[in-house]
Amino acid sequence: MRLKGQTAIVTGGSSGIGRAVCVKLASEGANIVIGFGHDSEGARETELRCRAYGVNAISVQADMADEEACDRLFLEALDMNERVDILVNNAGITKDNLMLRMSAEDFDKVIRVNMYGAFYCMKRASKIMLRQRYGRIINISSVSGLYGNAGQVNYAAAKAGLIGMTKSLAKELARKNVTVNAVAPGMIETRMTEALPEEVKAEMKKSIPCGRPGKPEEAAFAVSMLADPEASYITGQVLSVDGGMF
Ligand code: NAD
């Protein structure tokens, strides 16, 4: 129960990696605010799994592209426990296409959800965590943001942007005991990767030294490590969880 009494906000907690993060942090004793876009049933399921550990868990609808909606996450968290110890910016979307076919609209949408959403939440978290003189911010980036990926110019830009934001904010908050890190998953089995064409999935699997895709729980473990109070001297880092891919 290393996180007992703490409060964590996890965006996009209704499925996949976000759900696994919520459950892992709850198993460590944290109260959880689950941000979700549209999937209220998924969020409810996450809530129930978290509560099984005897913590508080609530779901809040918050479209990450909407600044005011992001505010709601923080108001609810403060209402629940008067603190926000952990923020996990996990919500994300892809709209893949080769550059010549990518519309400006699809570029914009991916940047809005993946990057602006994280910006809105980090801004609010920074204010609260500076006041508390404690906090852990973890951004879910991607190997695409580190190494690029054909068909993902928009997504790679957003995920690389998140890394730049992580490293810069880490420097701003370091003196106040607030750490900011990123986790860069490779291929993790979730709805996002399920949607990929079979031949792309097969090709990706071949490039994983571990010989298999990762599980959401394996990405969640990395998040929980960085969220630990003892991870106090790790900041501005990007931790790859990719089965040795890069
Ligand atoms: P997922 O589709 O299961 O999860 C994405 C989550 O984001 C969902 O809960 C969804 O409801 C939420 N979301 C989407 N649009 C939103 C919006 N506008 N507002 C609020 N929430 C919104 O897929 P996942 O794989 O669990 O993805 C989680 C994160 O991990 C994403 O940021 C993704 O880019 C990143 N990631 C995933 C992989 C992978 O292989 N699965 C690899 C690298 C990075």
Coordinates of N, CA and C in Angstrom, one line a residue, residues 19-215:
R19 N -6.9 1.7 -18.1 CA -7.6 0.9 -17.1 C -6.6 0.1 -16.2
A20 N -5.6 -0.5 -16.9 CA -4.6 -1.2 -16.1 C -3.9 -0.3 -15.1
V21 N -3.6 0.9 -15.5 CA -2.9 1.9 -14.6 C -3.8 2.2 -13.4
C22 N -5.1 2.4 -13.7 CA -6.1 2.7 -12.6 C -6.1 1.6 -11.6
V23 N -6.2 0.4 -12.1 CA -6.3 -0.8 -11.2 C -5.0 -1.0 -10.4
K24 N -3.8 -0.8 -11.1 CA -2.5 -1.0 -10.4 C -2.4 0.1 -9.3
L25 N -2.7 1.3 -9.6 CA -2.5 2.4 -8.6 C -3.5 2.1 -7.5
A26 N -4.7 1.7 -7.8 CA -5.7 1.3 -6.7 C -5.2 0.2 -5.9
S27 N -4.5 -0.8 -6.5 CA -4.0 -1.9 -5.7 C -2.9 -1.5 -4.7
E28 N -2.3 -0.3 -5.0 CA -1.3 0.3 -4.1 C -1.9 1.2 -3.1
G29 N -3.2 1.4 -3.2 CA -3.9 2.2 -2.2 C -4.4 3.6 -2.6
A30 N -4.1 3.9 -3.9 CA -4.5 5.3 -4.3 C -6.0 5.4 -4.6
N31 N -6.6 6.5 -4.3 CA -8.0 6.8 -4.8 C -7.9 7.3 -6.2
I32 N -8.9 6.9 -7.0 CA -8.7 7.1 -8.5 C -9.8 7.9 -9.1
V33 N -9.4 8.9 -9.9 CA -10.3 9.7 -10.7 C -10.1 9.2 -12.2
I34 N -11.1 8.6 -12.7 CA -11.0 8.0 -14.1 C -11.6 9.0 -15.1
G35 N -10.7 9.5 -15.9 CA -11.2 10.4 -17.0 C -11.6 9.5 -18.2
F36 N -12.8 9.8 -18.8 CA -13.2 9.1 -20.0 C -13.8 10.0 -21.0
G37 N -13.7 9.6 -22.3 CA -14.3 10.4 -23.4 C -15.7 10.1 -23.6
H38 N -16.0 8.9 -24.1 CA -17.4 8.5 -24.4 C -17.8 7.2 -23.7
D39 N -16.8 6.4 -23.4 CA -17.1 5.0 -22.9 C -17.5 5.0 -21.4
S40 N -18.7 5.3 -21.1 CA -19.1 5.4 -19.7 C -19.1 4.0 -19.1
E41 N -19.5 3.0 -19.9 CA -19.6 1.6 -19.4 C -18.2 1.1 -19.1
G42 N -17.2 1.4 -19.9 CA -15.9 1.0 -19.7 C -15.3 1.6 -18.4
A43 N -15.7 2.9 -18.3 CA -15.2 3.6 -17.1 C -15.8 3.0 -15.8
R44 N -17.1 2.7 -15.9 CA -17.8 2.1 -14.8 C -17.1 0.7 -14.4
E45 N -16.7 0.0 -15.4 CA -16.0 -1.3 -15.1 C -14.7 -1.1 -14.4
T46 N -13.9 0.0 -14.9 CA -12.7 0.3 -14.2 C -12.9 0.7 -12.8
E47 N -14.0 1.5 -12.6 CA -14.3 1.9 -11.2 C -14.5 0.7 -10.3
L48 N -15.3 -0.2 -10.8 CA -15.6 -1.4 -9.9 C -14.3 -2.2 -9.6
R49 N -13.4 -2.3 -10.6 CA -12.2 -3.1 -10.4 C -11.3 -2.3 -9.4
C50 N -11.3 -1.0 -9.4 CA -10.5 -0.2 -8.4 C -11.1 -0.4 -7.0
R51 N -12.4 -0.2 -7.0 CA -13.1 -0.3 -5.6 C -12.9 -1.6 -4.9
A52 N -12.6 -2.7 -5.7 CA -12.4 -4.0 -5.1 C -11.2 -3.9 -4.2
Y53 N -10.3 -2.9 -4.3 CA -9.1 -2.7 -3.4 C -9.5 -1.8 -2.2
G54 N -10.7 -1.4 -2.1 CA -11.1 -0.7 -0.9 C -10.8 0.8 -1.0
V55 N -10.5 1.3 -2.2 CA -10.3 2.7 -2.4 C -11.5 3.4 -3.0
N56 N -11.5 4.7 -3.0 CA -12.5 5.5 -3.7 C -12.1 5.5 -5.2
A57 N -13.2 5.4 -6.0 CA -12.9 5.6 -7.5 C -14.2 6.2 -8.1
I58 N -13.9 7.2 -8.9 CA -15.0 7.9 -9.6 C -14.7 8.1 -11.1
S59 N -15.7 8.1 -11.9 CA -15.4 8.4 -13.3 C -16.0 9.8 -13.7
V60 N -15.2 10.5 -14.5 CA -15.6 11.8 -14.9 C -15.5 11.9 -16.4
Q61 N -16.5 12.3 -17.1 CA -16.5 12.5 -18.5 C -15.7 13.8 -18.8
A62 N -14.6 13.6 -19.6 CA -13.8 14.8 -19.9 C -13.1 14.5 -21.3
D63 N -13.6 15.2 -22.3 CA -13.0 15.1 -23.6 C -11.7 15.9 -23.5
M64 N -10.6 15.3 -23.8 CA -9.2 15.9 -23.6 C -9.0 17.1 -24.5
A65 N -9.8 17.2 -25.6 CA -9.6 18.3 -26.5 C -10.3 19.6 -26.0
D66 N -11.0 19.4 -24.8 CA -11.8 20.5 -24.3 C -11.2 21.0 -22.9
E67 N -10.7 22.2 -22.9 CA -10.0 22.7 -21.7 C -10.9 22.7 -20.5
E68 N -12.1 23.1 -20.7 CA -13.0 23.2 -19.5 C -13.4 21.8 -19.0
A69 N -13.5 20.9 -19.9 CA -13.8 19.5 -19.4 C -12.6 19.0 -18.6
C70 N -11.4 19.3 -19.0 CA -10.2 18.9 -18.2 C -10.3 19.4 -16.8
D71 N -10.8 20.7 -16.6 CA -11.0 21.3 -15.3 C -11.8 20.4 -14.4
R72 N -12.8 19.8 -15.0 CA -13.7 19.0 -14.1 C -13.0 17.8 -13.4
L73 N -12.0 17.3 -14.1 CA -11.3 16.2 -13.5 C -10.6 16.6 -12.2
F74 N -10.1 17.8 -12.2 CA -9.3 18.3 -11.1 C -10.3 18.7 -10.0
L75 N -11.4 19.3 -10.4 CA -12.4 19.7 -9.4 C -12.9 18.5 -8.6
E76 N -13.2 17.5 -9.4 CA -13.7 16.2 -8.7 C -12.7 15.6 -7.8
A77 N -11.4 15.6 -8.3 CA -10.3 15.0 -7.5 C -10.2 15.8 -6.2
L78 N -10.2 17.1 -6.3 CA -10.0 17.9 -5.1 C -11.2 17.7 -4.1
D79 N -12.4 17.6 -4.7 CA -13.6 17.4 -4.0 C -13.5 16.0 -3.2
M80 N -12.9 15.0 -3.8 CA -12.8 13.7 -3.2 C -11.8 13.7 -2.1
N81 N -10.6 14.3 -2.3 CA -9.5 14.1 -1.3 C -8.7 15.3 -1.0
E82 N -9.0 16.5 -1.6 CA -8.3 17.7 -1.5 C -6.9 17.7 -1.9
R83 N -6.5 16.7 -2.7 CA -5.1 16.6 -3.3 C -5.1 15.9 -4.6
V84 N -4.1 16.2 -5.3 CA -3.8 15.4 -6.5 C -2.3 15.0 -6.5
D85 N -2.1 13.8 -6.2 CA -0.7 13.3 -6.1 C -0.1 12.8 -7.4
I86 N -1.0 12.2 -8.2 CA -0.5 11.6 -9.4 C -1.4 12.0 -10.6
L87 N -0.8 12.4 -11.7 CA -1.5 12.6 -12.9 C -0.9 11.7 -14.0
V88 N -1.7 10.9 -14.6 CA -1.3 10.0 -15.7 C -2.0 10.5 -17.0
N89 N -1.3 11.1 -17.9 CA -1.9 11.6 -19.2 C -1.8 10.4 -20.1
N90 N -2.9 9.7 -20.2 CA -2.9 8.4 -21.0 C -3.8 8.5 -22.2
A91 N -4.9 9.3 -22.1 CA -5.8 9.4 -23.2 C -5.1 9.6 -24.6
G92 N -5.5 8.9 -25.6 CA -4.8 9.1 -26.9 C -5.6 8.5 -28.0
I93 N -5.4 9.0 -29.2 CA -6.1 8.4 -30.4 C -5.1 8.4 -31.5
T94 N -5.4 7.5 -32.5 CA -4.6 7.5 -33.7 C -5.5 7.8 -34.9
K95 N -5.0 8.5 -35.9 CA -5.7 8.6 -37.2 C -4.7 8.5 -38.3
D96 N -4.3 7.2 -38.5 CA -3.1 6.9 -39.3 C -3.4 7.1 -40.8
N97 N -2.4 7.6 -41.5 CA -2.5 7.6 -42.9 C -1.1 8.1 -43.4
L98 N -0.8 7.7 -44.7 CA 0.5 8.2 -45.2 C 0.4 9.7 -45.5
M99 N 1.5 10.4 -45.4 CA 1.5 11.8 -45.5 C 0.6 12.4 -46.6
L100 N 0.8 11.8 -47.8 CA 0.1 12.3 -49.0 C -1.4 12.3 -48.9
R101 N -1.9 11.4 -48.0 CA -3.3 11.2 -47.8 C -3.8 11.8 -46.5
M102 N -2.9 12.3 -45.7 CA -3.4 12.8 -44.3 C -4.0 14.2 -44.4
S103 N -5.2 14.3 -43.9 CA -5.8 15.6 -44.0 C -5.4 16.5 -42.8
A104 N -5.4 17.8 -43.0 CA -5.1 18.7 -41.9 C -6.0 18.4 -40.7
E105 N -7.2 18.0 -41.0 CA -8.2 17.8 -39.9 C -7.7 16.6 -39.0
D106 N -7.3 15.5 -39.7 CA -6.8 14.4 -38.9 C -5.5 14.7 -38.1
F107 N -4.7 15.6 -38.7 CA -3.5 16.0 -38.0 C -3.9 16.8 -36.8
D108 N -4.8 17.7 -37.0 CA -5.2 18.6 -35.9 C -5.9 17.8 -34.7
K109 N -6.8 16.8 -35.1 CA -7.5 16.1 -34.1 C -6.6 15.3 -33.2
V110 N -5.6 14.7 -33.8 CA -4.6 13.8 -33.0 C -3.8 14.7 -32.1
I111 N -3.4 15.9 -32.6 CA -2.6 16.8 -31.7 C -3.5 17.3 -30.6
R112 N -4.7 17.6 -30.9 CA -5.6 18.2 -29.9 C -5.8 17.2 -28.7
V113 N -6.2 15.9 -29.0 CA -6.5 15.0 -28.0 C -5.2 14.6 -27.2
N114 N -4.1 14.2 -28.0 CA -2.9 13.6 -27.4 C -2.1 14.7 -26.7
M115 N -2.0 15.9 -27.3 CA -1.0 16.8 -26.8 C -1.7 18.0 -26.0
Y116 N -2.7 18.6 -26.6 CA -3.4 19.7 -25.8 C -4.0 19.1 -24.5
G117 N -4.6 18.0 -24.6 CA -5.2 17.4 -23.4 C -4.2 17.3 -22.3
A118 N -3.0 16.8 -22.7 CA -1.9 16.6 -21.7 C -1.5 18.0 -21.2
F119 N -1.4 19.0 -22.1 CA -1.0 20.3 -21.7 C -2.0 20.9 -20.6
Y120 N -3.3 20.8 -21.0 CA -4.4 21.3 -20.0 C -4.2 20.7 -18.7
C121 N -4.1 19.4 -18.7 CA -4.0 18.7 -17.4 C -2.7 18.9 -16.6
M122 N -1.6 19.0 -17.3 CA -0.3 19.3 -16.7 C -0.3 20.7 -16.0
K123 N -1.0 21.6 -16.7 CA -1.0 23.0 -16.2 C -1.8 23.0 -14.9
R124 N -2.9 22.4 -14.8 CA -3.7 22.3 -13.6 C -2.9 21.5 -12.5
A125 N -2.4 20.4 -12.9 CA -1.6 19.6 -11.9 C -0.5 20.3 -11.3
S126 N 0.2 21.1 -12.2 CA 1.4 21.8 -11.7 C 1.1 22.8 -10.6
K127 N -0.1 23.5 -10.8 CA -0.5 24.5 -9.8 C -0.7 23.8 -8.4
I128 N -1.5 22.7 -8.5 CA -1.8 21.9 -7.2 C -0.6 21.3 -6.6
M129 N 0.3 20.7 -7.5 CA 1.4 19.9 -6.9 C 2.5 20.9 -6.4
L130 N 2.6 22.1 -7.0 CA 3.6 23.0 -6.4 C 3.1 23.5 -5.1
R131 N 1.8 23.7 -4.9 CA 1.3 24.1 -3.6 C 1.5 22.9 -2.6
Q132 N 1.3 21.7 -3.0 CA 1.5 20.6 -2.1 C 3.0 20.3 -1.8
R133 N 3.8 20.8 -2.7 CA 5.3 20.4 -2.7 C 5.4 18.9 -2.9
Y134 N 4.6 18.3 -3.7 CA 4.7 16.9 -4.0 C 3.8 16.5 -5.2
G135 N 4.4 15.7 -6.1 CA 3.6 15.3 -7.2 C 4.3 14.3 -8.1
R136 N 3.6 13.6 -8.9 CA 4.2 12.6 -9.9 C 3.3 12.8 -11.1
I137 N 3.9 13.3 -12.2 CA 3.2 13.4 -13.5 C 3.9 12.4 -14.5
I138 N 3.0 11.5 -15.1 CA 3.5 10.5 -16.0 C 2.7 10.7 -17.3
N139 N 3.5 10.9 -18.4 CA 2.8 11.0 -19.7 C 3.0 9.8 -20.5
I140 N 2.0 9.3 -21.1 CA 2.1 8.1 -22.0 C 2.4 8.5 -23.4
S141 N 3.7 8.3 -23.7 CA 4.2 8.7 -25.1 C 4.1 7.4 -25.9
S142 N 5.1 7.2 -26.8 CA 5.1 6.0 -27.6 C 6.4 5.8 -28.3
V143 N 6.7 4.6 -28.7 CA 8.0 4.4 -29.5 C 7.9 5.3 -30.8
S144 N 6.6 5.5 -31.3 CA 6.5 6.3 -32.5 C 7.0 7.7 -32.3
G145 N 6.9 8.2 -31.1 CA 7.3 9.6 -30.8 C 8.9 9.6 -30.7
L146 N 9.5 8.5 -30.3 CA 10.9 8.4 -30.2 C 11.6 8.1 -31.5
Y147 N 11.0 7.2 -32.3 CA 11.7 6.7 -33.5 C 11.0 7.0 -34.8
G148 N 9.7 7.5 -34.7 CA 8.9 7.7 -35.9 C 8.3 6.4 -36.4
N149 N 7.2 6.5 -37.2 CA 6.6 5.3 -37.7 C 5.8 5.7 -39.0
A150 N 6.0 5.0 -40.1 CA 5.4 5.4 -41.3 C 3.9 5.3 -41.1
G151 N 3.2 6.3 -41.6 CA 1.7 6.4 -41.5 C 1.3 7.1 -40.2
Q152 N 2.2 7.6 -39.4 CA 1.8 8.2 -38.1 C 2.5 9.6 -37.9
V153 N 2.6 10.4 -39.0 CA 3.2 11.7 -38.8 C 2.5 12.5 -37.7
N154 N 1.2 12.4 -37.7 CA 0.4 13.2 -36.7 C 0.6 12.7 -35.3
Y155 N 0.5 11.4 -35.2 CA 0.6 10.7 -33.9 C 2.1 10.8 -33.3
A156 N 3.0 10.6 -34.2 CA 4.5 10.7 -33.8 C 4.8 12.1 -33.4
A157 N 4.2 13.1 -34.1 CA 4.4 14.5 -33.7 C 3.9 14.8 -32.3
A158 N 2.7 14.2 -32.0 CA 2.0 14.4 -30.7 C 2.8 13.7 -29.6
K159 N 3.3 12.5 -29.9 CA 4.0 11.7 -28.9 C 5.4 12.3 -28.6
A160 N 6.0 12.8 -29.7 CA 7.3 13.4 -29.5 C 7.2 14.7 -28.8
G161 N 6.1 15.4 -29.1 CA 5.7 16.7 -28.4 C 5.6 16.4 -26.9
L162 N 5.0 15.3 -26.5 CA 4.8 15.0 -25.1 C 6.1 14.8 -24.4
I163 N 7.1 14.2 -25.1 CA 8.4 14.0 -24.5 C 9.1 15.4 -24.3
G164 N 8.9 16.3 -25.2 CA 9.5 17.7 -25.0 C 8.8 18.4 -23.9
M165 N 7.5 18.2 -23.7 CA 6.8 18.8 -22.6 C 7.3 18.2 -21.3
T166 N 7.4 16.9 -21.3 CA 7.9 16.1 -20.1 C 9.2 16.7 -19.6
K167 N 10.2 16.8 -20.5 CA 11.5 17.2 -20.2 C 11.6 18.6 -19.7
S168 N 10.8 19.5 -20.3 CA 10.8 20.9 -20.0 C 10.1 21.1 -18.6
L169 N 8.9 20.5 -18.4 CA 8.2 20.7 -17.2 C 9.0 20.0 -16.0
A170 N 9.7 19.0 -16.3 CA 10.5 18.3 -15.2 C 11.5 19.4 -14.7
K171 N 12.1 20.1 -15.6 CA 13.0 21.2 -15.1 C 12.3 22.3 -14.3
E172 N 11.1 22.6 -14.7 CA 10.4 23.7 -14.0 C 10.0 23.3 -12.6
L173 N 9.7 22.0 -12.4 CA 9.1 21.6 -11.1 C 10.0 20.8 -10.2
A174 N 11.2 20.5 -10.7 CA 12.1 19.6 -9.9 C 12.4 20.1 -8.5
R175 N 12.6 21.3 -8.3 CA 12.9 21.8 -6.9 C 11.8 21.7 -5.9
K176 N 10.6 21.5 -6.4 CA 9.5 21.4 -5.5 C 9.0 19.9 -5.3
N177 N 9.9 19.0 -5.6 CA 9.5 17.6 -5.3 C 8.4 17.0 -6.2
V178 N 8.3 17.7 -7.4 CA 7.3 17.2 -8.3 C 8.1 16.6 -9.5
T179 N 7.9 15.3 -9.8 CA 8.7 14.7 -10.9 C 7.7 14.6 -12.1
V180 N 8.3 14.6 -13.3 CA 7.6 14.5 -14.6 C 8.4 13.6 -15.5
N181 N 7.7 12.5 -15.8 CA 8.4 11.4 -16.6 C 7.4 10.9 -17.7
A182 N 8.0 10.2 -18.7 CA 7.1 9.6 -19.7 C 7.4 8.1 -19.8
V183 N 6.4 7.4 -20.2 CA 6.5 6.0 -20.5 C 6.2 5.9 -22.0
A184 N 7.1 5.1 -22.7 CA 7.0 5.0 -24.2 C 6.7 3.5 -24.5
P185 N 5.4 3.1 -24.6 CA 5.1 1.7 -24.9 C 5.5 1.4 -26.4
G186 N 5.8 0.1 -26.6 CA 5.9 -0.4 -28.0 C 4.6 -0.8 -28.4
M187 N 4.5 -2.2 -28.7 CA 3.2 -2.7 -29.1 C 2.5 -3.4 -27.9
I188 N 1.4 -2.8 -27.5 CA 0.7 -3.4 -26.3 C -0.7 -3.8 -26.8
E189 N -1.1 -4.9 -26.3 CA -2.4 -5.5 -26.8 C -3.6 -4.7 -26.2
T190 N -4.2 -3.8 -27.0 CA -5.3 -3.0 -26.6 C -6.2 -2.8 -27.8
R191 N -7.3 -2.1 -27.6 CA -8.2 -1.7 -28.7 C -7.4 -1.0 -29.8
M192 N -6.5 -0.2 -29.4 CA -5.7 0.6 -30.4 C -5.0 -0.2 -31.3
T193 N -4.3 -1.3 -30.8 CA -3.5 -2.1 -31.7 C -4.4 -3.2 -32.4
E194 N -5.5 -3.6 -31.7 CA -6.5 -4.5 -32.4 C -6.9 -4.0 -33.7
A195 N -7.1 -2.6 -33.8 CA -7.6 -2.0 -35.0 C -6.6 -2.0 -36.2
L196 N -5.4 -2.4 -35.9 CA -4.4 -2.3 -37.0 C -4.6 -3.5 -38.0
P197 N -4.3 -3.3 -39.3 CA -4.4 -4.4 -40.2 C -3.5 -5.5 -39.8
E198 N -4.0 -6.8 -40.1 CA -3.3 -8.0 -39.7 C -1.8 -8.0 -40.1
E199 N -1.6 -7.6 -41.4 CA -0.2 -7.6 -41.9 C 0.7 -6.7 -41.1
V200 N 0.2 -5.5 -40.7 CA 1.0 -4.6 -40.0 C 1.3 -5.2 -38.6
K201 N 0.3 -5.8 -38.0 CA 0.5 -6.4 -36.7 C 1.6 -7.5 -36.8
A202 N 1.5 -8.3 -37.8 CA 2.4 -9.4 -37.9 C 3.9 -8.9 -38.1
E203 N 4.0 -7.8 -38.9 CA 5.3 -7.2 -39.2 C 5.9 -6.6 -37.9
M204 N 5.0 -6.0 -37.1 CA 5.4 -5.4 -35.8 C 5.9 -6.5 -34.9
K205 N 5.1 -7.5 -34.8 CA 5.5 -8.6 -33.8 C 6.9 -9.2 -34.2
K206 N 7.2 -9.2 -35.5 CA 8.5 -9.8 -35.9 C 9.7 -8.9 -35.3
S207 N 9.4 -7.6 -35.1 CA 10.5 -6.7 -34.7 C 10.6 -6.7 -33.1
I208 N 9.9 -7.5 -32.4 CA 9.9 -7.5 -30.9 C 10.8 -8.6 -30.4
P209 N 12.0 -8.2 -29.9 CA 12.9 -9.3 -29.4 C 12.2 -10.2 -28.4
C210 N 11.3 -9.7 -27.5 CA 10.6 -10.6 -26.6 C 9.7 -11.6 -27.3
G211 N 9.4 -11.4 -28.5 CA 8.7 -12.3 -29.3 C 7.2 -12.3 -29.2
R212 N 6.7 -11.2 -28.5 CA 5.2 -11.1 -28.3 C 4.9 -9.7 -28.0
P213 N 3.7 -9.2 -28.2 CA 3.3 -7.9 -27.8 C 3.2 -7.8 -26.3
G214 N 3.2 -6.6 -25.7 CA 3.1 -6.4 -24.3 C 1.6 -6.5 -23.8
K215 N 1.4 -6.6 -22.5 CA 0.1 -6.5 -21.9 C -0.1 -5.2 -21.3

